Coordinates of C-alpha atoms and ligand atoms in Angstrom, one line a residue:
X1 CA 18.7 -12.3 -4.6
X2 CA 19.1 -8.9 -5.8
X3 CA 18.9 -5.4 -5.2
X4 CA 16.4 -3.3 -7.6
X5 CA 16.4 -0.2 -8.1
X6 CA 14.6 2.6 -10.8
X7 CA 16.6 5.8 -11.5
X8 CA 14.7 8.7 -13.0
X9 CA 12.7 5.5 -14.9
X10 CA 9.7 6.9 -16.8
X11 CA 7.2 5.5 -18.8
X12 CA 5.1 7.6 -21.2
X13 CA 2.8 6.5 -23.5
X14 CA 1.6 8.7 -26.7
X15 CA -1.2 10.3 -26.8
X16 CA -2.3 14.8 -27.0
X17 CA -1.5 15.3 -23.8
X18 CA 0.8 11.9 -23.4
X19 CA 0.0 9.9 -20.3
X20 CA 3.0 10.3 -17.8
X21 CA 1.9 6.7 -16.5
X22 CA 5.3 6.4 -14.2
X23 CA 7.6 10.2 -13.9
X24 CA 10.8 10.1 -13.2
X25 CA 10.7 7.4 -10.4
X26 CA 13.5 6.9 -8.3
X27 CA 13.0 4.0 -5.4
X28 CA 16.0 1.7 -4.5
X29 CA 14.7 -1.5 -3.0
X30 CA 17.1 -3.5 -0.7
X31 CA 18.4 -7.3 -1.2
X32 CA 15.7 -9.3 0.8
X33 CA 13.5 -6.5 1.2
X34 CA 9.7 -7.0 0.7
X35 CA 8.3 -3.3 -0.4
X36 CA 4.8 -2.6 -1.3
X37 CA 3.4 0.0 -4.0
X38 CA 0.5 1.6 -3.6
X39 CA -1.6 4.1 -5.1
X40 CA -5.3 4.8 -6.1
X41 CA -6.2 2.7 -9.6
X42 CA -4.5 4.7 -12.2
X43 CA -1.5 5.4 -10.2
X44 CA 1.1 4.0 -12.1
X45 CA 1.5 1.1 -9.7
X46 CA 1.5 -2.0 -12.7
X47 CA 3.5 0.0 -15.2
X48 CA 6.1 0.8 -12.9
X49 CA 6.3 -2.9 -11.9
X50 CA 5.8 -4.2 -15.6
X51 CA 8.9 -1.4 -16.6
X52 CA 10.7 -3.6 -14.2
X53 CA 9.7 -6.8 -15.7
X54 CA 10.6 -5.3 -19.3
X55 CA 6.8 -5.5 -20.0
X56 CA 6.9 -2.2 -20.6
X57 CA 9.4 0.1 -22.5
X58 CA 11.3 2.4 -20.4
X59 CA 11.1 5.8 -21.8
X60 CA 13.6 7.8 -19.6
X61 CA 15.9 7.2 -17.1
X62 CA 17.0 3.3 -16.2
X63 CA 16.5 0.1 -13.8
X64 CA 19.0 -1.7 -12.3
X65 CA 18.8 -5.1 -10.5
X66 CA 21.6 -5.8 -8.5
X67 CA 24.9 -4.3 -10.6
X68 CA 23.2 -5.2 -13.6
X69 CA 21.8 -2.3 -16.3
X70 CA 18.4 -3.8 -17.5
X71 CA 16.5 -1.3 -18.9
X72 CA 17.0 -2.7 -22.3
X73 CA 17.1 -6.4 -21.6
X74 CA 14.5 -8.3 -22.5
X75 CA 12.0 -10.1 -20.1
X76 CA 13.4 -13.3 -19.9
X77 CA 17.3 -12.2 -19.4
X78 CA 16.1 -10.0 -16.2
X79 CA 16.1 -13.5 -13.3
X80 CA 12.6 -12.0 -12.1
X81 CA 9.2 -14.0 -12.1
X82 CA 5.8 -12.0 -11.9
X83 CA 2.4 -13.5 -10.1
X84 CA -0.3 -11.5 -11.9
X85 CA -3.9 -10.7 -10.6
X86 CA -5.5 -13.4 -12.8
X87 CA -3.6 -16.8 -12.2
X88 CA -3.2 -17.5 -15.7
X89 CA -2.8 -21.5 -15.0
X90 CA -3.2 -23.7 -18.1
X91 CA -6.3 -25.5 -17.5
X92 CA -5.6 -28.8 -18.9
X93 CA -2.3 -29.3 -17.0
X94 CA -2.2 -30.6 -13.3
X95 CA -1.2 -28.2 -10.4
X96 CA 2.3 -29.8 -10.8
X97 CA 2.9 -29.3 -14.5
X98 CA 1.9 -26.2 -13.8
X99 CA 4.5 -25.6 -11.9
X100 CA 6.7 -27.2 -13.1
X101 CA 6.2 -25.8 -16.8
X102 CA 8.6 -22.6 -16.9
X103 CA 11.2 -24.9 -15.5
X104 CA 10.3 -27.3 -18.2
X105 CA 10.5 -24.7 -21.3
X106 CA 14.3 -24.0 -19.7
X107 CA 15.6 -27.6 -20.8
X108 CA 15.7 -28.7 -17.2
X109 CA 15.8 -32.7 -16.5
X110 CA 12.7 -34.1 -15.2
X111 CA 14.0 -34.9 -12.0
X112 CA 15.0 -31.9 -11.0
X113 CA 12.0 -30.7 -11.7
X114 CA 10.0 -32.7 -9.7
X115 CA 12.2 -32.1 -7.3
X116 CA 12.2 -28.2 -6.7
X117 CA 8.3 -28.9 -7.5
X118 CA 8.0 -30.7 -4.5
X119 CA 9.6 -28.2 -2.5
X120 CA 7.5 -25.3 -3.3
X121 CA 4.3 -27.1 -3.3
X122 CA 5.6 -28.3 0.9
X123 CA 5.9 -25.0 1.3
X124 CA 2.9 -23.9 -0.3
X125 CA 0.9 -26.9 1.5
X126 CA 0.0 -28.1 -2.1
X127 CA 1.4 -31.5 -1.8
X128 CA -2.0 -33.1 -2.1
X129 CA -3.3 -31.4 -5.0
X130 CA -0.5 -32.1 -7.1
X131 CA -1.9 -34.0 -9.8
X132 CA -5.2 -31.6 -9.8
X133 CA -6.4 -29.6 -12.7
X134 CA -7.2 -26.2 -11.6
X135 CA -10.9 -26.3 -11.7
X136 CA -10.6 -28.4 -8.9
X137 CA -9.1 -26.1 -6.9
X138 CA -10.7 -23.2 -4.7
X139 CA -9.5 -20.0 -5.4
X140 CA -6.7 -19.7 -2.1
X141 CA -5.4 -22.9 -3.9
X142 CA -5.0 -21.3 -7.1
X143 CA -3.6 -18.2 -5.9
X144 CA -0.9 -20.9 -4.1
X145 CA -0.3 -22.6 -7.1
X146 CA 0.8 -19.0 -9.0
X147 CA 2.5 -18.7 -6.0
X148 CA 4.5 -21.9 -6.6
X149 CA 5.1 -21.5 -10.2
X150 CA 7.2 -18.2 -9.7
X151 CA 8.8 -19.9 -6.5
X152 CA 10.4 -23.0 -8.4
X153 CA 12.0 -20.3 -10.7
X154 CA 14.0 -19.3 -7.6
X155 CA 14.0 -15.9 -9.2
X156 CA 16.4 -13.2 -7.7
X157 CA 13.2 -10.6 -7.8
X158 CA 9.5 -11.3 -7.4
X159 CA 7.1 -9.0 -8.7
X160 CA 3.3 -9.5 -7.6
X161 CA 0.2 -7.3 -9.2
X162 CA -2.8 -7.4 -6.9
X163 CA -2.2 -11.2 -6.4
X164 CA -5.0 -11.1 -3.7
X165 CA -7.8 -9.3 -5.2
X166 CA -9.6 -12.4 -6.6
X167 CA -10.2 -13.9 -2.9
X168 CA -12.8 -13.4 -1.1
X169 CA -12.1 -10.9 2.0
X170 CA -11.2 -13.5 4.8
X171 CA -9.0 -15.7 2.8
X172 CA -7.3 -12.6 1.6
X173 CA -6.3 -11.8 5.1
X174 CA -4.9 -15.5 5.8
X175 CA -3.3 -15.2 2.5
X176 CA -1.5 -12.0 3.0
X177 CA 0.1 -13.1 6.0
X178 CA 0.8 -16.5 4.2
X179 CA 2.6 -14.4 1.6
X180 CA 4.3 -12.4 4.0
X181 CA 6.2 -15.5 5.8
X182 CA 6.8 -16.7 2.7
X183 CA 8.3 -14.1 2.0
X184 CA 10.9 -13.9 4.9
X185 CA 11.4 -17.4 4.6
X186 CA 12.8 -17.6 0.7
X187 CA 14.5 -14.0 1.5
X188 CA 13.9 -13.0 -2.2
X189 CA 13.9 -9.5 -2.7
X190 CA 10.0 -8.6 -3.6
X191 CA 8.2 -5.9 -5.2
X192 CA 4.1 -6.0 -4.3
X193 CA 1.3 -3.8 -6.0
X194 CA -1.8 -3.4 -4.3
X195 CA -4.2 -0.6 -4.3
X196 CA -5.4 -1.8 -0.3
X197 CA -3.8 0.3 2.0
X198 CA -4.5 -2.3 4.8
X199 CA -2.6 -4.8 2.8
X200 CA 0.3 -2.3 2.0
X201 CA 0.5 -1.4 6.0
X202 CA 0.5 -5.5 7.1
X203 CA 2.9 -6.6 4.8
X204 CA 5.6 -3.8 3.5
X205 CA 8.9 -3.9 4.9
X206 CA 8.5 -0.6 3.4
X207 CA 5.6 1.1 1.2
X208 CA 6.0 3.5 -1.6
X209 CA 2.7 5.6 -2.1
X210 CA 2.2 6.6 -5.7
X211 CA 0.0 8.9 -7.1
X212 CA -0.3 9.9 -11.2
X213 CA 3.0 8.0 -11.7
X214 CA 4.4 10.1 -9.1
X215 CA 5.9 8.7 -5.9
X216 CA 5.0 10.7 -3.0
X217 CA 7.0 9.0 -0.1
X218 CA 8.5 5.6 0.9
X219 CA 8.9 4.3 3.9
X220 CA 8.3 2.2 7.1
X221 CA 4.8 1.7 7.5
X222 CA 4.7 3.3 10.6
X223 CA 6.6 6.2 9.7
X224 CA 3.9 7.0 6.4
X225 CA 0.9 6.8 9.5
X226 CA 2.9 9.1 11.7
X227 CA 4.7 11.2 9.2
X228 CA 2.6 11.5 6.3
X229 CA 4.9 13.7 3.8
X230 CA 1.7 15.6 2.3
X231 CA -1.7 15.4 3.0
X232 CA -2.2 12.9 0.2
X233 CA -0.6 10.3 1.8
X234 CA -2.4 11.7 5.4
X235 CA -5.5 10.5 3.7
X236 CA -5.0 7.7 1.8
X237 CA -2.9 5.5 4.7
X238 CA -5.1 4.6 7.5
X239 CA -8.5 3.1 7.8
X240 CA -10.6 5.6 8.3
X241 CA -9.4 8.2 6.4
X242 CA -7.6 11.3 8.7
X243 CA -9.4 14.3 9.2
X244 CA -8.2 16.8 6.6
X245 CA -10.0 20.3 6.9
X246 CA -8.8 24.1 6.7
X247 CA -7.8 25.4 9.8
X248 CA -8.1 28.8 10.3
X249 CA -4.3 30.3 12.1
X250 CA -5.3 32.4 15.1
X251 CA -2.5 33.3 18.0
X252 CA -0.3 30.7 18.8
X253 CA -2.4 27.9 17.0
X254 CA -5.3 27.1 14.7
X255 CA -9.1 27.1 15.3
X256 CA -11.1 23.9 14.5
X257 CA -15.0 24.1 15.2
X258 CA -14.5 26.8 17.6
X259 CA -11.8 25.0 19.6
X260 CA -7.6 26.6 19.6
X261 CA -5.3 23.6 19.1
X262 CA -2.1 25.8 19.9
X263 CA 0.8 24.8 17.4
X264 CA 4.3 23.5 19.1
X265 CA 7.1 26.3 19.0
X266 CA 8.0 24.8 15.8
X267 CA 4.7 24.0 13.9
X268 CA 4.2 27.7 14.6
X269 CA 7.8 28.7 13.1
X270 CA 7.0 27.1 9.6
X271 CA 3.5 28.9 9.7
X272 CA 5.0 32.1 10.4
X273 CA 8.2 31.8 8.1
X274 CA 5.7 30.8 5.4
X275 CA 3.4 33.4 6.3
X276 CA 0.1 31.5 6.3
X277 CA -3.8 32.7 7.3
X278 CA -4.7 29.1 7.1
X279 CA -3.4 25.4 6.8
X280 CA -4.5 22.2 6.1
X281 CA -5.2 20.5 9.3
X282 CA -5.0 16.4 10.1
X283 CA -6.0 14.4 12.9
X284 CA -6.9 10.7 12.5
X285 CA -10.2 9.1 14.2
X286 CA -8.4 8.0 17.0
X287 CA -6.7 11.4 18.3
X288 CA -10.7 12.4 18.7
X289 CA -12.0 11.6 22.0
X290 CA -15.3 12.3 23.9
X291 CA -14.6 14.9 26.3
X292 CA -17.1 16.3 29.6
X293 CA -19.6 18.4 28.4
X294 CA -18.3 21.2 30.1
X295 CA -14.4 21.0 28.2
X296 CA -13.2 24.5 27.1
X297 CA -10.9 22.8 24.9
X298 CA -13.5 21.1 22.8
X299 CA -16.1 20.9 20.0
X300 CA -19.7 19.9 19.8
X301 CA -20.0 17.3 17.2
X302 CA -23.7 16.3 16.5
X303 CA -23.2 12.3 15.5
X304 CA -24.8 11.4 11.9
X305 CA -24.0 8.0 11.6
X306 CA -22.4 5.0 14.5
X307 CA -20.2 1.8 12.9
X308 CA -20.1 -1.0 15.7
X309 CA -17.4 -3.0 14.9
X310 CA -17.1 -4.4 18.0
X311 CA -13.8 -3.1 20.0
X312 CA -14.5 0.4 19.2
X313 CA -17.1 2.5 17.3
X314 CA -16.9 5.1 14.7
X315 CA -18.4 7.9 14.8
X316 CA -19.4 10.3 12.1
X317 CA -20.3 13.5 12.8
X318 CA -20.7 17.1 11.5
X319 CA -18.7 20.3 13.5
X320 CA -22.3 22.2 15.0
X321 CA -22.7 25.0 13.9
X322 CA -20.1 24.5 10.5
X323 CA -22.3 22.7 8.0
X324 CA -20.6 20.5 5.8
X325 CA -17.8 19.9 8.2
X326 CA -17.7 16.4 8.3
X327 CA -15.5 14.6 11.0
X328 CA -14.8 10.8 12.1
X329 CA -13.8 9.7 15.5
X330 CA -12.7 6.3 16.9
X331 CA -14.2 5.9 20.2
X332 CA -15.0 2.6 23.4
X333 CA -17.0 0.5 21.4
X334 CA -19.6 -0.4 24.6
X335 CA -20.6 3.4 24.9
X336 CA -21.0 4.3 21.7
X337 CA -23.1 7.9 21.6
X338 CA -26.7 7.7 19.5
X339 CA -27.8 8.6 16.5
X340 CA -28.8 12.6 16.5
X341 CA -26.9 13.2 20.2
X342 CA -24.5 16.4 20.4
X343 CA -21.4 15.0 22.0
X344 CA -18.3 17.0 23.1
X345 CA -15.0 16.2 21.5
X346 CA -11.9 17.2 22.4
X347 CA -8.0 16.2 21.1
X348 CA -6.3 13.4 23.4
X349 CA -2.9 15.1 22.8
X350 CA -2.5 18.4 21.4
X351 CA 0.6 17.2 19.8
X352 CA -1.1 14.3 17.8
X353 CA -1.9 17.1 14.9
X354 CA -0.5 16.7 11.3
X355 CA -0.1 20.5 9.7
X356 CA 0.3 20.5 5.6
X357 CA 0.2 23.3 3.1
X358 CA -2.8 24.7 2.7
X359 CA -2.2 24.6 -1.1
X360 CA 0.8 22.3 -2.1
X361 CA -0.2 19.7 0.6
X362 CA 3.2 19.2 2.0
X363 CA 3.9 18.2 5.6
X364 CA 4.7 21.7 7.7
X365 CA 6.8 20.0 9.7
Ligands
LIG401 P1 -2.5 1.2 -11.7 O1 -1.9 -0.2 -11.8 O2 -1.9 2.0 -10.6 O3 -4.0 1.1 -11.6 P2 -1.5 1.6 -14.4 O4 -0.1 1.5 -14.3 O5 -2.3 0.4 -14.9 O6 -2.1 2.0 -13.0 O7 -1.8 2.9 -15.3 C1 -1.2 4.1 -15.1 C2 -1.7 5.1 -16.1 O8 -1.3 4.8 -17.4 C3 -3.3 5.2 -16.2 O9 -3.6 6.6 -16.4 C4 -3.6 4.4 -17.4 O10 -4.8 4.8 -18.0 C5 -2.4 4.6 -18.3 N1 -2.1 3.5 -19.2 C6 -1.8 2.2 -18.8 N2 -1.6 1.4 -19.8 C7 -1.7 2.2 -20.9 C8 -1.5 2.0 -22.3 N3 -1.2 0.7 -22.8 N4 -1.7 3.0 -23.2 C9 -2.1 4.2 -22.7 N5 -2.2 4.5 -21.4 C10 -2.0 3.5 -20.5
LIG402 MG1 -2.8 -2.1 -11.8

């Protein structure tokens, strides 16, 4: 068990412009901790895991697990093992060998082998399919058996890439809890990428949002929904998206489809200090609610398209009057408004309001 963490660690690759793929990223990720990376495709997300894994050259800066300087040791000296997207088993061995094989290739005597092999596959509720080939195994089994082969390393890291995205949606849900008891049973620290923000939410101890090889904030996952440090993270962490619009300032607050949301003493303060006409305005889907026709404090939202999921309904909807101005709302799923209807919307708290930049993005306050 380790500690990991990149200092200033870039990775750059040649080209006119060169591609900044990971800039100058510093994360520290705890002993035990399970932390999640996450960014749109493109991100940066497997280079910055693969730097880690010495995959990867690191250009600038260095990585450290535990005291240890490895930015220029090579793959197998680092006491990390890696579950890739695509399993990668070797189809003409059983589950077992499979398992076993790393283990193997390190000189270890057969019956110690089969001995941490059991383990993992109890763990892994693989006992039965030991002596399998792979293509008799459904794909939550094969995804276990990757699973297993980095386990019986006993690794002091585990680095994961999208280990999910081959499963089909429900066993990915079964499998990402799976992972994340796993997880807090071996108490190895782990690093895991995924581009799902749902996935990144259920299963980080922490999550680090990256975007263009630049990290843009890491933390709980509670703290990135309520706390978003700019408005890209405001969008991309919750499902749906937050509201992100202009907002006009006027008096003590800012105007949103006709409607004042007045600005606490200190949201105000940073607009002031800062001077701005206008800032970037967030609200999730459920901060919406449908209000009494007859609500000053409100909108009219004419409704363009209802999700029944059940619980609750979405609702998507256009500002009246300000074309264009699209808007979601999470509202009681049994009264649902129709297609076509106007409805009245107003804020459930005035407070529940995220204020960014109008141009940098950055949280106000
Ligand atoms: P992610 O895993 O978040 O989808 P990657 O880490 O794979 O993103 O890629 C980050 C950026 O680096 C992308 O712009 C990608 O095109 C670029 N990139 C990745 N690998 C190479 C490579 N071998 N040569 C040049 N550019 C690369
Ligand atoms: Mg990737």
């Amino acid at each position: 068990m380790a500690e990991v963490r990149y200092e200033s660690a870039s990775r750059v690759y040649a080209g006119s412009p060169p591609v900044r793929a990971v800039d100058q990223l510093d994360l520290s990720v705890e002993d035990g901790e399970f932390l999640v990376l996450v960014g749109p495709s493109g991100s940066g997300k497997s280079t910055a895991l693969r730097m880690l894994a010495g995959l990867e050259d690191i250009d600038e800066g260095t990585i450290r697990i535990g005291e240890r300087d490895v930015t220029h040791v090579p793959p197998k000296g680092r006491d990390i093992a890696m579950v890739f997207q695509s399993y990668a088993l070797y189809p003409h061995m059983t589950v077992g060998q499979n398992m076993g094989f790393a283990l193997k290739l390190q000189g270890m005597p057969k019956a110690q082998i089969t001995e941490k092999v059991t383990e993992a596959a109890k763990l892994l509720d693989l006992e039965k399919y030991l002596s399998r080939k792979p293509k008799a195994l459904s794909g939550g089994q094969r995804q276990r058996v990757a699973m297993g082969r980095a386990i019986v390393r006993d690794p002091a890291v585990f680095l994961m890439d999208e280990p999910l995205s081959n499963l089909d949606a429900k066993l990915r849900v079964e499998t990402r809890a799976n992972i994340a008891a796993l997880q807090r049973r071996l108490g190895t620290t782990t690093i895991y990428v995924t581009h799902d923000q749902v996935e990144a939410m259920t299963m980080g101890h922490r999550v680090a949002v990256l975007k263009d090889g630049l990290l843009q904030q890491c933390d709980t996952p509670r703290a990135l929904y309520d706390t978003p440090a700019n408005a890209f993270v405001a969008g991309f962490m919750g499902s749906p998206a937050m509201n992100l619009r202009e907002a006009r300032v006027a008096g003590n607050g800012v105007v949103l489809g006709g409607m004042n949301v007045p600005l606490s003493r200190d949201a105000f303060n940073a607009v002031a200090r800062q001077n701005l006409q206008s800032v970037t305005l967030g609200v999730r889907p459920e901060s919406l609610s449908l209000a009494p026709a007859d609500t000053a404090q409100a909108f009219d939202l004419t409704v363009e398209l209802v999700e029944e999921l059940g619980a609750d309904a979405l609702v998507h909807g256009v500002i009246t009057g300000e074309p264009g101005s699209r808007v979601v709302m999470r509202v009681d799923g049994r009264t649902p408004p129709a297609l076509g209807q106007v409805v009245r919307v107003a804020l459930r708290h005035p407070e529940e309001v995220h204020l960014f930049h109008p141009e940098s993005g950055d949280r106000l306050i």
